[in-house]
Amino acid sequence: MRATAVAHPNIALIKYWGKSDIERNIPAVGSLSITLDGLTTTTAVSFNSDLEEDEFLLGGQAIPEMSGRVSRCLDLVRERVGAQTRARVESNNDFPTAAGLASSASGFAALVTAADAAMGVNIPQNELADMARRSSGSAARSLFGGFVELRLTPDGPLPTETRQILEPFDWPLRVAVAVTDAGPKEIGSTEGMVRTERTSPYYAGWVDTSEDYLAEARSAIARRDFEALAEVSESSCLKMHAVMLSARPGLVYWNGATVECIRKVRKLRADGVPVFFTVDAGPQVKAVCAPEAFDRVAAELAAVEGVSQVLASGLGEGARVVAS
Ligand code: PMV
């Protein structure tokens, strides 16, 4: 009744922001991401009938504010199997938690994968992805490696369907993550999404344009067209931050160094370096580039004032069991 799984964060190139159903945590828009290999969450789950409650440790410490979400995620696996047994969950990230580096994505992807293996059920990957999605919208994508798309399937057996669209080695891009502030973000994504939907006059436009962006990105990936993927990804990112900024009160996830990194990436691309930026609900800048451009991109970002660290990553595999 024990298993350990690893999962990596993913970063969305075509972003999701907003929920069509807050109770069931169904995203308002589809999304498309790349899974990273340089950052890892490792989670051990052991079900034990002696436990009266689930226990959750992150980095060796109890995190009471997260334990409810962890238990609710385990409940989905327990309900699927018809089990009641409580579990001890020990999770470790080798990167800063909750700073816009998608630790919840890798965290819940590793959790459902380890829980499934510990129960010995072998739930299909797409179903595990949908379970992870209930806990964190972006977590479904970390079940898969390489380039991944989450589609809304309101008429399907599950409300979302997540699938790999390209293996990591089919287009081995690299990612430099410029850390500009490693502290936790001020406003969590669910609260930010609800505020945006309720108050932004641009929210409908954000939702209405998402399918066209997904189609463009899918086509750019099929053609391995870096420039086209760069253009549509930066636009999706800026469109998401525009709708966040237009909420009341406006959501400003960036700091000064975030803006300087964006300007640096744009300057590099104008000079012919194959690189583009993306930024999630936090101040870190992820620069996606061709492998040969990585060293230059990382060095240029490290030189930006306010950047404390540049993390290196390639594209990685989906969540998987490493020990049982
Ligand atoms: O996974 P959540 O519900 O915390 O939402 C994260 C949303 C963004 O990271 C900002 C965008 C995305 O698609 O990952």
CSV table of C-alpha atoms and ligand atoms in Angstrom, one decimal:
chain,number,residue,atom,x,y,z
A,1,MET,CA,0.0,0.0,0.0
A,2,ARG,CA,3.0,2.3,-0.6
A,3,ALA,CA,4.3,3.9,-3.8
A,4,THR,CA,6.5,6.9,-4.8
A,5,ALA,CA,6.0,8.9,-7.9
A,6,VAL,CA,7.8,11.8,-9.5
A,7,ALA,CA,6.2,14.6,-11.6
A,8,HIS,CA,7.5,17.8,-13.2
A,9,PRO,CA,5.9,21.2,-13.4
A,10,ASN,CA,4.6,22.3,-16.8
A,11,ILE,CA,4.3,25.7,-18.2
A,12,ALA,CA,1.4,26.8,-20.4
A,13,LEU,CA,2.2,28.3,-23.7
A,14,ILE,CA,-1.5,28.8,-24.4
A,15,LYS,CA,-2.8,29.8,-20.9
A,16,TYR,CA,-5.8,28.8,-18.9
A,17,TRP,CA,-7.3,31.5,-16.6
A,18,GLY,CA,-10.9,31.3,-15.3
A,19,LYS,CA,-13.3,28.5,-14.5
A,20,SER,CA,-16.6,27.5,-16.1
A,21,ASP,CA,-17.6,25.6,-13.0
A,22,ILE,CA,-15.9,26.5,-9.7
A,23,GLU,CA,-17.4,23.6,-7.7
A,24,ARG,CA,-16.0,21.0,-10.1
A,25,ASN,CA,-12.9,23.1,-10.9
A,26,ILE,CA,-13.6,23.0,-14.7
A,27,PRO,CA,-11.4,25.5,-16.6
A,28,ALA,CA,-13.2,28.0,-18.8
A,29,VAL,CA,-10.7,27.5,-21.6
A,30,GLY,CA,-8.4,24.8,-23.0
A,31,SER,CA,-4.6,25.1,-22.6
A,32,LEU,CA,-1.4,23.8,-24.1
A,33,SER,CA,1.8,23.3,-22.2
A,34,ILE,CA,5.3,21.9,-22.1
A,35,THR,CA,6.4,19.6,-19.3
A,36,LEU,CA,9.8,20.5,-17.8
A,37,ASP,CA,12.5,18.0,-16.7
A,38,GLY,CA,14.7,20.3,-14.7
A,39,LEU,CA,12.3,20.7,-11.7
A,40,THR,CA,10.9,17.7,-9.9
A,41,THR,CA,8.3,16.8,-7.2
A,42,THR,CA,8.8,13.4,-5.5
A,43,THR,CA,5.8,12.1,-3.5
A,44,ALA,CA,5.5,9.0,-1.4
A,45,VAL,CA,2.0,7.8,-0.5
A,46,SER,CA,1.4,5.1,2.0
A,47,PHE,CA,-2.1,4.0,2.9
A,48,ASN,CA,-2.4,2.7,6.4
A,49,SER,CA,-5.5,1.5,8.2
A,50,ASP,CA,-4.1,2.6,11.6
A,51,LEU,CA,-4.3,6.2,10.5
A,52,GLU,CA,-7.4,8.2,11.5
A,53,GLU,CA,-6.6,11.1,9.3
A,54,ASP,CA,-4.5,11.8,6.2
A,55,GLU,CA,-1.1,13.2,7.0
A,56,PHE,CA,0.7,15.6,4.7
A,57,LEU,CA,4.3,16.7,4.8
A,58,LEU,CA,6.0,19.0,2.3
A,59,GLY,CA,9.7,19.2,2.6
A,60,GLY,CA,9.5,17.3,5.9
A,61,GLN,CA,7.1,19.8,7.4
A,62,ALA,CA,3.3,19.6,8.1
A,63,ILE,CA,1.5,22.2,6.0
A,64,PRO,CA,-2.0,22.4,7.6
A,65,GLU,CA,-3.3,24.9,4.9
A,66,MET,CA,-2.6,22.4,2.2
A,67,SER,CA,-3.8,19.2,3.9
A,68,GLY,CA,-7.5,19.7,3.0
A,69,ARG,CA,-6.7,19.9,-0.7
A,70,VAL,CA,-4.4,16.9,-0.5
A,71,SER,CA,-7.2,14.9,1.3
A,72,ARG,CA,-9.8,15.9,-1.2
A,73,CYS,CA,-7.5,14.7,-4.0
A,74,LEU,CA,-6.9,11.4,-2.3
A,75,ASP,CA,-10.7,11.1,-1.8
A,76,LEU,CA,-11.1,11.0,-5.6
A,77,VAL,CA,-8.8,8.0,-5.8
A,78,ARG,CA,-10.5,6.3,-2.7
A,79,GLU,CA,-14.0,6.9,-4.2
A,80,ARG,CA,-12.9,5.4,-7.5
A,81,VAL,CA,-11.7,2.2,-5.7
A,82,GLY,CA,-14.4,2.2,-2.9
A,83,ALA,CA,-11.7,2.4,-0.2
A,84,GLN,CA,-11.7,4.5,3.0
A,85,THR,CA,-8.1,4.0,4.2
A,86,ARG,CA,-6.2,7.1,5.2
A,87,ALA,CA,-2.7,7.9,3.9
A,88,ARG,CA,0.5,9.5,4.9
A,89,VAL,CA,1.8,11.7,2.1
A,90,GLU,CA,5.4,12.9,2.0
A,91,SER,CA,6.3,15.3,-0.8
A,92,ASN,CA,9.5,17.2,-1.7
A,93,ASN,CA,10.1,19.8,-4.4
A,94,ASP,CA,13.6,20.5,-5.6
A,95,PHE,CA,12.5,24.1,-6.5
A,96,PRO,CA,10.7,27.0,-4.7
A,97,THR,CA,7.1,26.2,-3.8
A,98,ALA,CA,4.1,28.4,-4.7
A,99,ALA,CA,6.1,31.1,-6.5
A,100,GLY,CA,4.5,30.7,-10.0
A,101,LEU,CA,6.7,27.7,-10.8
A,102,ALA,CA,3.6,25.4,-11.0
A,103,SER,CA,4.4,23.4,-7.8
A,104,SER,CA,0.7,22.5,-7.5
A,105,ALA,CA,0.8,21.0,-11.0
A,106,SER,CA,3.7,18.7,-10.3
A,107,GLY,CA,2.4,18.1,-6.7
A,108,PHE,CA,-1.1,16.9,-7.6
A,109,ALA,CA,0.2,14.9,-10.7
A,110,ALA,CA,2.7,13.1,-8.5
A,111,LEU,CA,0.0,12.6,-5.8
A,112,VAL,CA,-2.6,10.9,-8.0
A,113,THR,CA,0.1,8.8,-9.6
A,114,ALA,CA,1.5,7.6,-6.3
A,115,ALA,CA,-1.9,7.1,-4.8
A,116,ASP,CA,-3.1,5.0,-7.7
A,117,ALA,CA,0.0,2.8,-7.6
A,118,ALA,CA,-0.2,2.4,-3.8
A,119,MET,CA,-3.8,1.2,-4.1
A,120,GLY,CA,-2.7,-1.1,-7.0
A,121,VAL,CA,-5.5,0.1,-9.3
A,122,ASN,CA,-3.9,1.2,-12.5
A,123,ILE,CA,-6.4,4.0,-13.4
A,124,PRO,CA,-5.9,5.1,-17.0
A,125,GLN,CA,-3.7,8.1,-17.4
A,126,ASN,CA,-6.4,10.4,-18.8
A,127,GLU,CA,-8.6,9.6,-15.8
A,128,LEU,CA,-5.7,10.3,-13.4
A,129,ALA,CA,-5.2,13.6,-15.3
A,130,ASP,CA,-8.9,14.5,-14.8
A,131,MET,CA,-8.6,13.7,-11.0
A,132,ALA,CA,-5.5,15.9,-10.7
A,133,ARG,CA,-7.4,18.7,-12.6
A,134,ARG,CA,-10.0,18.7,-9.9
A,135,SER,CA,-7.3,19.8,-7.4
A,136,SER,CA,-5.3,22.2,-9.7
A,137,GLY,CA,-6.4,23.0,-13.2
A,138,SER,CA,-2.9,22.9,-14.6
A,139,ALA,CA,-2.0,19.6,-12.8
A,140,ALA,CA,-3.7,17.5,-15.5
A,141,ARG,CA,-1.0,18.5,-18.0
A,142,SER,CA,1.8,17.2,-15.8
A,143,LEU,CA,0.6,13.7,-16.2
A,144,PHE,CA,2.0,13.8,-19.7
A,145,GLY,CA,5.4,14.7,-21.1
A,146,GLY,CA,6.6,16.9,-23.9
A,147,PHE,CA,3.9,19.1,-25.5
A,148,VAL,CA,0.5,18.6,-23.9
A,149,GLU,CA,-3.0,19.8,-24.6
A,150,LEU,CA,-6.0,20.0,-22.2
A,151,ARG,CA,-9.3,20.2,-24.1
A,152,LEU,CA,-12.7,20.9,-22.7
A,153,THR,CA,-15.0,18.0,-23.5
A,154,PRO,CA,-18.4,19.0,-22.0
A,155,ASP,CA,-20.2,16.2,-23.9
A,156,GLY,CA,-17.5,13.5,-23.1
A,157,PRO,CA,-17.4,11.0,-20.3
A,158,LEU,CA,-15.0,13.4,-18.4
A,159,PRO,CA,-15.3,17.2,-18.6
A,160,THR,CA,-11.7,17.5,-19.8
A,161,GLU,CA,-9.4,15.4,-21.9
A,162,THR,CA,-5.6,15.8,-21.7
A,163,ARG,CA,-3.2,14.2,-24.1
A,164,GLN,CA,0.3,14.4,-25.3
A,165,ILE,CA,0.7,16.1,-28.7
A,166,LEU,CA,4.4,15.7,-29.2
A,167,GLU,CA,7.1,13.7,-27.4
A,168,PRO,CA,9.8,15.7,-25.6
A,169,PHE,CA,12.6,14.5,-28.0
A,170,ASP,CA,10.5,15.4,-31.1
A,171,TRP,CA,11.3,19.0,-30.5
A,172,PRO,CA,13.8,19.3,-27.6
A,173,LEU,CA,13.4,23.0,-26.6
A,174,ARG,CA,15.1,24.3,-23.5
A,175,VAL,CA,13.7,26.6,-20.8
A,176,ALA,CA,15.6,29.1,-18.6
A,177,VAL,CA,13.5,30.1,-15.6
A,178,ALA,CA,14.5,33.6,-14.3
A,179,VAL,CA,13.6,33.7,-10.6
A,180,THR,CA,12.9,37.3,-9.6
A,181,ASP,CA,11.2,36.6,-6.3
A,182,ALA,CA,11.1,33.2,-4.6
A,183,GLY,CA,8.5,34.0,-2.0
A,184,PRO,CA,4.9,32.8,-2.2
A,185,LYS,CA,2.5,34.7,-4.4
A,186,GLU,CA,0.1,37.2,-2.9
A,187,ILE,CA,-3.1,36.1,-4.5
A,188,GLY,CA,-3.7,32.4,-5.3
A,189,SER,CA,-4.9,31.5,-8.8
A,190,THR,CA,-8.4,30.5,-7.9
A,191,GLU,CA,-9.1,33.7,-6.1
A,192,GLY,CA,-7.5,35.6,-8.9
A,193,MET,CA,-9.6,33.8,-11.5
A,194,VAL,CA,-12.9,34.4,-9.7
A,195,ARG,CA,-12.1,38.1,-9.3
A,196,THR,CA,-11.2,38.4,-13.0
A,197,GLU,CA,-14.3,36.7,-14.2
A,198,ARG,CA,-16.5,38.8,-11.9
A,199,THR,CA,-15.0,42.2,-12.6
A,200,SER,CA,-13.0,42.4,-15.8
A,201,PRO,CA,-14.8,43.9,-18.8
A,202,TYR,CA,-12.4,41.9,-21.0
A,203,TYR,CA,-13.1,38.5,-19.6
A,204,ALA,CA,-15.5,37.4,-22.4
A,205,GLY,CA,-13.0,38.4,-25.0
A,206,TRP,CA,-10.3,36.3,-23.3
A,207,VAL,CA,-12.5,33.2,-23.3
A,208,ASP,CA,-13.8,33.8,-26.9
A,209,THR,CA,-10.3,34.0,-28.5
A,210,SER,CA,-8.9,30.9,-26.7
A,211,GLU,CA,-9.8,28.2,-29.3
A,212,ASP,CA,-8.1,30.2,-32.1
A,213,TYR,CA,-5.0,30.5,-30.1
A,214,LEU,CA,-4.9,26.8,-29.4
A,215,ALA,CA,-5.4,26.0,-33.1
A,216,GLU,CA,-2.5,28.3,-34.0
A,217,ALA,CA,-0.2,26.8,-31.4
A,218,ARG,CA,-1.1,23.2,-32.4
A,219,SER,CA,-0.3,24.0,-36.0
A,220,ALA,CA,3.0,25.7,-35.1
A,221,ILE,CA,4.0,22.7,-33.1
A,222,ALA,CA,3.1,20.3,-35.9
A,223,ARG,CA,5.3,22.3,-38.2
A,224,ARG,CA,8.1,22.9,-35.6
A,225,ASP,CA,7.7,26.5,-36.5
A,226,PHE,CA,9.5,28.3,-33.6
A,227,GLU,CA,8.7,31.8,-34.7
A,228,ALA,CA,5.0,31.1,-35.0
A,229,LEU,CA,5.0,29.3,-31.6
A,230,ALA,CA,6.9,32.3,-30.1
A,231,GLU,CA,4.4,34.8,-31.4
A,232,VAL,CA,1.2,33.0,-30.3
A,233,SER,CA,2.7,32.0,-26.9
A,234,GLU,CA,3.8,35.5,-26.0
A,235,SER,CA,0.5,36.9,-27.2
A,236,SER,CA,-1.4,34.3,-25.0
A,237,CYS,CA,0.7,35.3,-22.0
A,238,LEU,CA,0.3,39.0,-22.5
A,239,LYS,CA,-3.5,38.6,-23.1
A,240,MET,CA,-3.8,36.6,-19.8
A,241,HIS,CA,-1.9,39.3,-17.9
A,242,ALA,CA,-4.0,42.0,-19.6
A,243,VAL,CA,-7.2,40.4,-18.4
A,244,MET,CA,-5.7,40.0,-14.9
A,245,LEU,CA,-4.7,43.7,-14.8
A,246,SER,CA,-8.2,44.7,-15.9
A,247,ALA,CA,-9.8,43.0,-12.9
A,248,ARG,CA,-10.9,45.2,-10.0
A,249,PRO,CA,-8.7,45.5,-8.0
A,250,GLY,CA,-6.3,44.7,-10.7
A,251,LEU,CA,-4.0,41.7,-10.4
A,252,VAL,CA,-0.3,42.6,-10.8
A,253,TYR,CA,1.8,39.5,-10.6
A,254,TRP,CA,4.9,41.1,-12.1
A,255,ASN,CA,7.7,43.1,-10.5
A,256,GLY,CA,10.3,45.3,-12.1
A,257,ALA,CA,12.7,42.5,-12.9
A,258,THR,CA,9.8,40.6,-14.6
A,259,VAL,CA,9.4,43.4,-17.1
A,260,GLU,CA,13.2,43.8,-17.6
A,261,CYS,CA,13.4,40.0,-18.4
A,262,ILE,CA,10.6,40.3,-20.9
A,263,ARG,CA,12.3,43.2,-22.6
A,264,LYS,CA,15.6,41.3,-22.7
A,265,VAL,CA,14.0,38.3,-24.3
A,266,ARG,CA,12.3,40.5,-26.9
A,267,LYS,CA,15.6,42.2,-27.7
A,268,LEU,CA,17.4,38.8,-28.1
A,269,ARG,CA,14.7,37.6,-30.5
A,270,ALA,CA,14.9,40.8,-32.5
A,271,ASP,CA,18.7,40.1,-32.7
A,272,GLY,CA,17.9,36.6,-34.2
A,273,VAL,CA,18.2,34.5,-31.0
A,274,PRO,CA,15.3,31.8,-31.0
A,275,VAL,CA,13.7,32.6,-27.7
A,276,PHE,CA,10.4,33.7,-26.3
A,277,PHE,CA,9.0,34.4,-22.9
A,278,THR,CA,6.0,33.3,-20.8
A,279,VAL,CA,4.9,34.3,-17.3
A,280,ASP,CA,2.3,32.7,-15.1
A,281,ALA,CA,0.5,33.9,-11.9
A,282,GLY,CA,3.8,35.0,-10.4
A,283,PRO,CA,6.8,37.2,-11.2
A,284,GLN,CA,9.2,34.5,-12.7
A,285,VAL,CA,10.0,34.6,-16.4
A,286,LYS,CA,10.3,31.4,-18.3
A,287,ALA,CA,12.3,31.8,-21.5
A,288,VAL,CA,11.7,29.0,-24.0
A,289,CYS,CA,14.5,28.7,-26.5
A,290,ALA,CA,16.3,26.5,-29.1
A,291,PRO,CA,18.9,24.3,-27.4
A,292,GLU,CA,21.9,26.1,-29.0
A,293,ALA,CA,20.6,29.5,-27.7
A,294,PHE,CA,20.3,28.3,-24.1
A,295,ASP,CA,23.7,29.4,-22.7
A,296,ARG,CA,23.4,32.9,-24.1
A,297,VAL,CA,19.7,33.3,-22.9
A,298,ALA,CA,20.6,32.1,-19.4
A,299,ALA,CA,23.6,34.4,-19.1
A,300,GLU,CA,21.6,37.4,-20.4
A,301,LEU,CA,18.8,36.8,-17.9
A,302,ALA,CA,21.2,36.2,-15.0
A,303,ALA,CA,22.6,39.7,-15.7
A,304,VAL,CA,19.2,41.4,-15.3
A,305,GLU,CA,19.0,43.3,-12.0
A,306,GLY,CA,16.7,41.6,-9.6
A,307,VAL,CA,17.2,38.1,-11.0
A,308,SER,CA,18.4,35.9,-8.1
A,309,GLN,CA,18.7,32.6,-9.9
A,310,VAL,CA,18.3,31.1,-13.4
A,311,LEU,CA,17.1,27.5,-13.4
A,312,ALA,CA,17.8,25.3,-16.4
A,313,SER,CA,15.4,22.8,-17.9
A,314,GLY,CA,14.7,20.7,-20.9
A,315,LEU,CA,11.4,19.1,-21.8
A,316,GLY,CA,10.5,16.1,-19.6
A,317,GLU,CA,8.4,13.0,-19.2
A,318,GLY,CA,5.0,12.8,-17.6
A,319,ALA,CA,4.3,11.7,-14.0
A,320,ARG,CA,5.5,8.2,-13.3
A,321,VAL,CA,6.0,5.7,-10.5
A,322,VAL,CA,9.6,5.3,-9.3
A,323,ALA,CA,9.2,3.0,-6.3
A,324,SER,CA,6.6,0.8,-4.7
B,1,PMV,O1,-3.5,25.3,-11.9
B,1,PMV,P1,-4.0,26.5,-11.4
B,1,PMV,O2,-5.5,26.4,-11.2
B,1,PMV,O3,-3.3,27.0,-10.1
B,1,PMV,O4,-3.9,27.7,-12.5
B,1,PMV,C1,-2.7,28.1,-13.0
B,1,PMV,C2,-3.0,29.0,-14.2
B,1,PMV,C3,-1.7,29.5,-14.9
B,1,PMV,O5,-0.5,28.9,-14.5
B,1,PMV,C4,-1.6,31.0,-14.7
B,1,PMV,C5,-1.8,29.3,-16.4
B,1,PMV,C6,-1.8,27.9,-16.9
B,1,PMV,O6,-2.5,27.5,-17.8
B,1,PMV,O7,-1.0,27.1,-16.3
